[in-house]
Amino acid sequence: METTLQLASWGGSTALRIPKNFLQQMNMTDNSTVKIKISDNNELIISPVYQHKTLEERFKNWDGDYKLTDEDKEWLNMESAGAEI
């Protein structure tokens, strides 16, 4: 995916507007954190910084209810294929 963008003044900085479909492809939102650097051949590289979520953050919206699917039950009842514990 590639596009051409225009830089714009924003306060004391210069802003780059990233199209929504670019953010979606990288599983990012407008509040995501990024790292920027300049490559050896003078290209600007923007990379996402994925923040580790705590266990509490991961379960924040879980209501405690989980129903096993038929696929889950089949997997749980399978014979071991190797030296699994």
Short mmCIF file of N, CA and C in Angstrom, two decimals:
data_model
loop_
_atom_site.label_atom_id
_atom_site.label_comp_id
_atom_site.label_asym_id
_atom_site.label_seq_id
_atom_site.Cartn_x
_atom_site.Cartn_y
_atom_site.Cartn_z
N MET A 1 0.86 -1.17 0.00
CA MET A 1 0.00 0.00 0.00
C MET A 1 0.90 1.23 0.00
N GLU A 2 0.57 2.17 -0.85
CA GLU A 2 1.38 3.38 -0.96
C GLU A 2 0.48 4.55 -1.32
N THR A 3 0.83 5.72 -0.84
CA THR A 3 0.10 6.94 -1.18
C THR A 3 1.03 8.13 -1.05
N THR A 4 0.61 9.28 -1.54
CA THR A 4 1.35 10.53 -1.41
C THR A 4 0.57 11.44 -0.48
N LEU A 5 1.26 12.02 0.49
CA LEU A 5 0.61 12.86 1.50
C LEU A 5 1.26 14.24 1.53
N GLN A 6 0.55 15.22 2.07
CA GLN A 6 1.07 16.57 2.21
C GLN A 6 1.32 16.86 3.69
N LEU A 7 2.47 17.41 4.01
CA LEU A 7 2.77 17.83 5.37
C LEU A 7 2.03 19.14 5.65
N ALA A 8 1.69 19.39 6.92
CA ALA A 8 0.98 20.61 7.30
C ALA A 8 1.50 21.12 8.63
N SER A 9 1.49 22.42 8.82
CA SER A 9 1.88 23.01 10.10
C SER A 9 0.81 22.74 11.13
N TRP A 10 1.28 22.43 12.35
CA TRP A 10 0.35 22.18 13.45
C TRP A 10 1.05 22.67 14.71
N GLY A 11 0.69 23.85 15.16
CA GLY A 11 1.37 24.45 16.31
C GLY A 11 2.83 24.67 15.96
N GLY A 12 3.73 24.23 16.82
CA GLY A 12 5.16 24.37 16.57
C GLY A 12 5.75 23.17 15.86
N SER A 13 4.90 22.28 15.34
CA SER A 13 5.37 21.07 14.68
C SER A 13 4.83 20.99 13.26
N THR A 14 5.22 19.94 12.59
CA THR A 14 4.67 19.65 11.27
C THR A 14 3.96 18.31 11.37
N ALA A 15 2.73 18.26 10.87
CA ALA A 15 1.90 17.07 11.00
C ALA A 15 1.84 16.29 9.69
N LEU A 16 1.67 15.00 9.82
CA LEU A 16 1.46 14.10 8.69
C LEU A 16 0.18 13.34 8.97
N ARG A 17 -0.82 13.49 8.13
CA ARG A 17 -2.10 12.80 8.33
C ARG A 17 -2.01 11.43 7.69
N ILE A 18 -2.22 10.41 8.50
CA ILE A 18 -2.15 9.02 8.02
C ILE A 18 -3.57 8.55 7.72
N PRO A 19 -3.81 8.08 6.50
CA PRO A 19 -5.16 7.64 6.14
C PRO A 19 -5.65 6.49 7.04
N LYS A 20 -6.94 6.49 7.29
CA LYS A 20 -7.56 5.52 8.18
C LYS A 20 -7.30 4.08 7.73
N ASN A 21 -7.34 3.83 6.41
CA ASN A 21 -7.15 2.46 5.94
C ASN A 21 -5.72 1.97 6.20
N PHE A 22 -4.75 2.87 6.26
CA PHE A 22 -3.38 2.49 6.63
C PHE A 22 -3.36 2.05 8.10
N LEU A 23 -4.01 2.84 8.97
CA LEU A 23 -4.05 2.50 10.39
C LEU A 23 -4.77 1.18 10.62
N GLN A 24 -5.87 0.97 9.92
CA GLN A 24 -6.63 -0.27 10.08
C GLN A 24 -5.81 -1.48 9.68
N GLN A 25 -5.06 -1.36 8.58
CA GLN A 25 -4.25 -2.49 8.14
C GLN A 25 -3.20 -2.87 9.18
N MET A 26 -2.74 -1.89 9.96
CA MET A 26 -1.72 -2.15 10.97
C MET A 26 -2.31 -2.33 12.37
N ASN A 27 -3.65 -2.44 12.46
CA ASN A 27 -4.34 -2.59 13.75
C ASN A 27 -3.98 -1.46 14.70
N MET A 28 -4.00 -0.24 14.19
CA MET A 28 -3.69 0.93 14.99
C MET A 28 -4.90 1.87 15.00
N THR A 29 -4.92 2.79 15.96
CA THR A 29 -5.96 3.81 16.04
C THR A 29 -5.29 5.17 16.08
N ASP A 30 -6.11 6.22 16.15
CA ASP A 30 -5.53 7.56 16.21
C ASP A 30 -4.85 7.85 17.55
N ASN A 31 -4.95 6.95 18.51
CA ASN A 31 -4.26 7.12 19.80
C ASN A 31 -3.04 6.21 19.93
N SER A 32 -2.70 5.51 18.86
CA SER A 32 -1.56 4.59 18.92
C SER A 32 -0.24 5.35 19.05
N THR A 33 0.75 4.66 19.60
CA THR A 33 2.09 5.23 19.72
C THR A 33 2.95 4.70 18.59
N VAL A 34 3.74 5.59 17.99
CA VAL A 34 4.64 5.18 16.91
C VAL A 34 6.06 5.61 17.21
N LYS A 35 6.99 4.94 16.54
CA LYS A 35 8.41 5.30 16.61
C LYS A 35 8.78 5.80 15.23
N ILE A 36 9.53 6.90 15.14
CA ILE A 36 9.97 7.38 13.84
C ILE A 36 11.49 7.43 13.82
N LYS A 37 12.04 7.15 12.63
CA LYS A 37 13.49 7.24 12.47
C LYS A 37 13.80 7.55 11.02
N ILE A 38 15.00 8.00 10.77
CA ILE A 38 15.46 8.26 9.42
C ILE A 38 16.44 7.16 9.05
N SER A 39 16.19 6.52 7.92
CA SER A 39 17.04 5.42 7.47
C SER A 39 18.36 5.95 6.91
N ASP A 40 19.28 5.03 6.63
CA ASP A 40 20.58 5.41 6.07
C ASP A 40 20.44 6.10 4.71
N ASN A 41 19.37 5.78 3.96
CA ASN A 41 19.19 6.43 2.66
C ASN A 41 18.15 7.56 2.74
N ASN A 42 18.03 8.15 3.94
CA ASN A 42 17.25 9.36 4.18
C ASN A 42 15.74 9.19 4.01
N GLU A 43 15.21 8.02 4.32
CA GLU A 43 13.78 7.78 4.29
C GLU A 43 13.22 7.85 5.72
N LEU A 44 12.05 8.42 5.84
CA LEU A 44 11.37 8.48 7.14
C LEU A 44 10.64 7.16 7.34
N ILE A 45 10.92 6.49 8.45
CA ILE A 45 10.29 5.21 8.76
C ILE A 45 9.42 5.39 10.00
N ILE A 46 8.15 5.04 9.88
CA ILE A 46 7.19 5.14 10.99
C ILE A 46 6.77 3.73 11.35
N SER A 47 7.01 3.31 12.59
CA SER A 47 6.71 1.96 13.04
C SER A 47 5.81 2.00 14.27
N PRO A 48 4.83 1.10 14.35
CA PRO A 48 3.99 1.05 15.55
C PRO A 48 4.77 0.55 16.76
N VAL A 49 4.41 1.07 17.91
CA VAL A 49 4.96 0.59 19.18
C VAL A 49 3.81 -0.09 19.89
N TYR A 50 3.87 -1.41 19.94
CA TYR A 50 2.80 -2.16 20.58
C TYR A 50 3.09 -2.22 22.08
N GLN A 51 2.15 -1.73 22.85
CA GLN A 51 2.29 -1.67 24.29
C GLN A 51 1.79 -2.98 24.91
N HIS A 52 2.56 -3.52 25.83
CA HIS A 52 2.15 -4.73 26.53
C HIS A 52 0.96 -4.42 27.43
N LYS A 53 -0.06 -5.23 27.34
CA LYS A 53 -1.23 -5.08 28.20
C LYS A 53 -1.07 -5.95 29.43
N THR A 54 -1.46 -5.41 30.57
CA THR A 54 -1.44 -6.19 31.80
C THR A 54 -2.58 -7.21 31.75
N LEU A 55 -2.52 -8.20 32.60
CA LEU A 55 -3.58 -9.19 32.67
C LEU A 55 -4.92 -8.51 32.99
N GLU A 56 -4.88 -7.52 33.85
CA GLU A 56 -6.10 -6.79 34.20
C GLU A 56 -6.68 -6.09 32.97
N GLU A 57 -5.83 -5.47 32.16
CA GLU A 57 -6.29 -4.79 30.94
C GLU A 57 -6.88 -5.79 29.94
N ARG A 58 -6.27 -6.97 29.85
CA ARG A 58 -6.75 -7.98 28.91
C ARG A 58 -8.15 -8.50 29.29
N PHE A 59 -8.44 -8.56 30.58
CA PHE A 59 -9.72 -9.10 31.04
C PHE A 59 -10.73 -8.02 31.41
N LYS A 60 -10.40 -6.76 31.15
CA LYS A 60 -11.24 -5.64 31.55
C LYS A 60 -12.70 -5.78 31.11
N ASN A 61 -12.94 -6.20 29.89
CA ASN A 61 -14.31 -6.27 29.37
C ASN A 61 -14.91 -7.67 29.40
N TRP A 62 -14.23 -8.61 30.02
CA TRP A 62 -14.72 -9.99 30.08
C TRP A 62 -15.77 -10.12 31.17
N ASP A 63 -16.91 -10.71 30.84
CA ASP A 63 -17.98 -10.83 31.82
C ASP A 63 -17.91 -12.13 32.62
N GLY A 64 -16.88 -12.95 32.38
CA GLY A 64 -16.71 -14.18 33.13
C GLY A 64 -17.44 -15.36 32.54
N ASP A 65 -18.19 -15.14 31.48
CA ASP A 65 -18.96 -16.21 30.88
C ASP A 65 -18.27 -16.71 29.63
N TYR A 66 -18.00 -18.01 29.57
CA TYR A 66 -17.41 -18.61 28.37
C TYR A 66 -18.01 -19.98 28.18
N LYS A 67 -18.54 -20.20 27.02
CA LYS A 67 -19.13 -21.49 26.70
C LYS A 67 -18.22 -22.20 25.71
N LEU A 68 -17.87 -23.44 26.01
CA LEU A 68 -17.03 -24.22 25.11
C LEU A 68 -17.79 -24.53 23.83
N THR A 69 -17.12 -24.34 22.71
CA THR A 69 -17.71 -24.72 21.43
C THR A 69 -17.49 -26.21 21.22
N ASP A 70 -18.16 -26.77 20.24
CA ASP A 70 -17.94 -28.18 19.90
C ASP A 70 -16.48 -28.40 19.50
N GLU A 71 -15.90 -27.44 18.80
CA GLU A 71 -14.49 -27.54 18.40
C GLU A 71 -13.58 -27.55 19.63
N ASP A 72 -13.88 -26.71 20.64
CA ASP A 72 -13.10 -26.69 21.88
C ASP A 72 -13.16 -28.06 22.56
N LYS A 73 -14.37 -28.61 22.65
CA LYS A 73 -14.56 -29.90 23.32
C LYS A 73 -13.81 -31.01 22.59
N GLU A 74 -13.86 -30.97 21.26
CA GLU A 74 -13.14 -31.98 20.46
C GLU A 74 -11.64 -31.88 20.72
N TRP A 75 -11.12 -30.65 20.75
CA TRP A 75 -9.69 -30.43 20.98
C TRP A 75 -9.29 -30.93 22.38
N LEU A 76 -10.10 -30.65 23.37
CA LEU A 76 -9.79 -31.05 24.74
C LEU A 76 -9.80 -32.56 24.92
N ASN A 77 -10.58 -33.27 24.10
CA ASN A 77 -10.70 -34.72 24.22
C ASN A 77 -9.76 -35.50 23.31
N MET A 78 -8.94 -34.80 22.53
CA MET A 78 -8.03 -35.47 21.60
C MET A 78 -6.91 -36.21 22.35
N GLU A 79 -6.45 -37.30 21.73
CA GLU A 79 -5.27 -38.01 22.23
C GLU A 79 -4.06 -37.11 22.01
N SER A 80 -3.04 -37.24 22.86
CA SER A 80 -1.83 -36.45 22.65
C SER A 80 -1.14 -36.94 21.40
N ALA A 81 -0.43 -36.01 20.73
CA ALA A 81 0.25 -36.35 19.47
C ALA A 81 1.73 -36.57 19.70
N GLY A 82 2.22 -36.24 20.87
CA GLY A 82 3.64 -36.36 21.15
C GLY A 82 3.88 -36.51 22.64
N ALA A 83 4.77 -35.68 23.16
CA ALA A 83 5.11 -35.76 24.58
C ALA A 83 4.48 -34.63 25.38
N GLU A 84 3.24 -34.26 24.99
CA GLU A 84 2.56 -33.19 25.74
C GLU A 84 2.31 -33.63 27.18
N ILE A 85 2.23 -32.70 28.04
CA ILE A 85 1.96 -33.00 29.45
C ILE A 85 0.48 -33.03 29.67
#
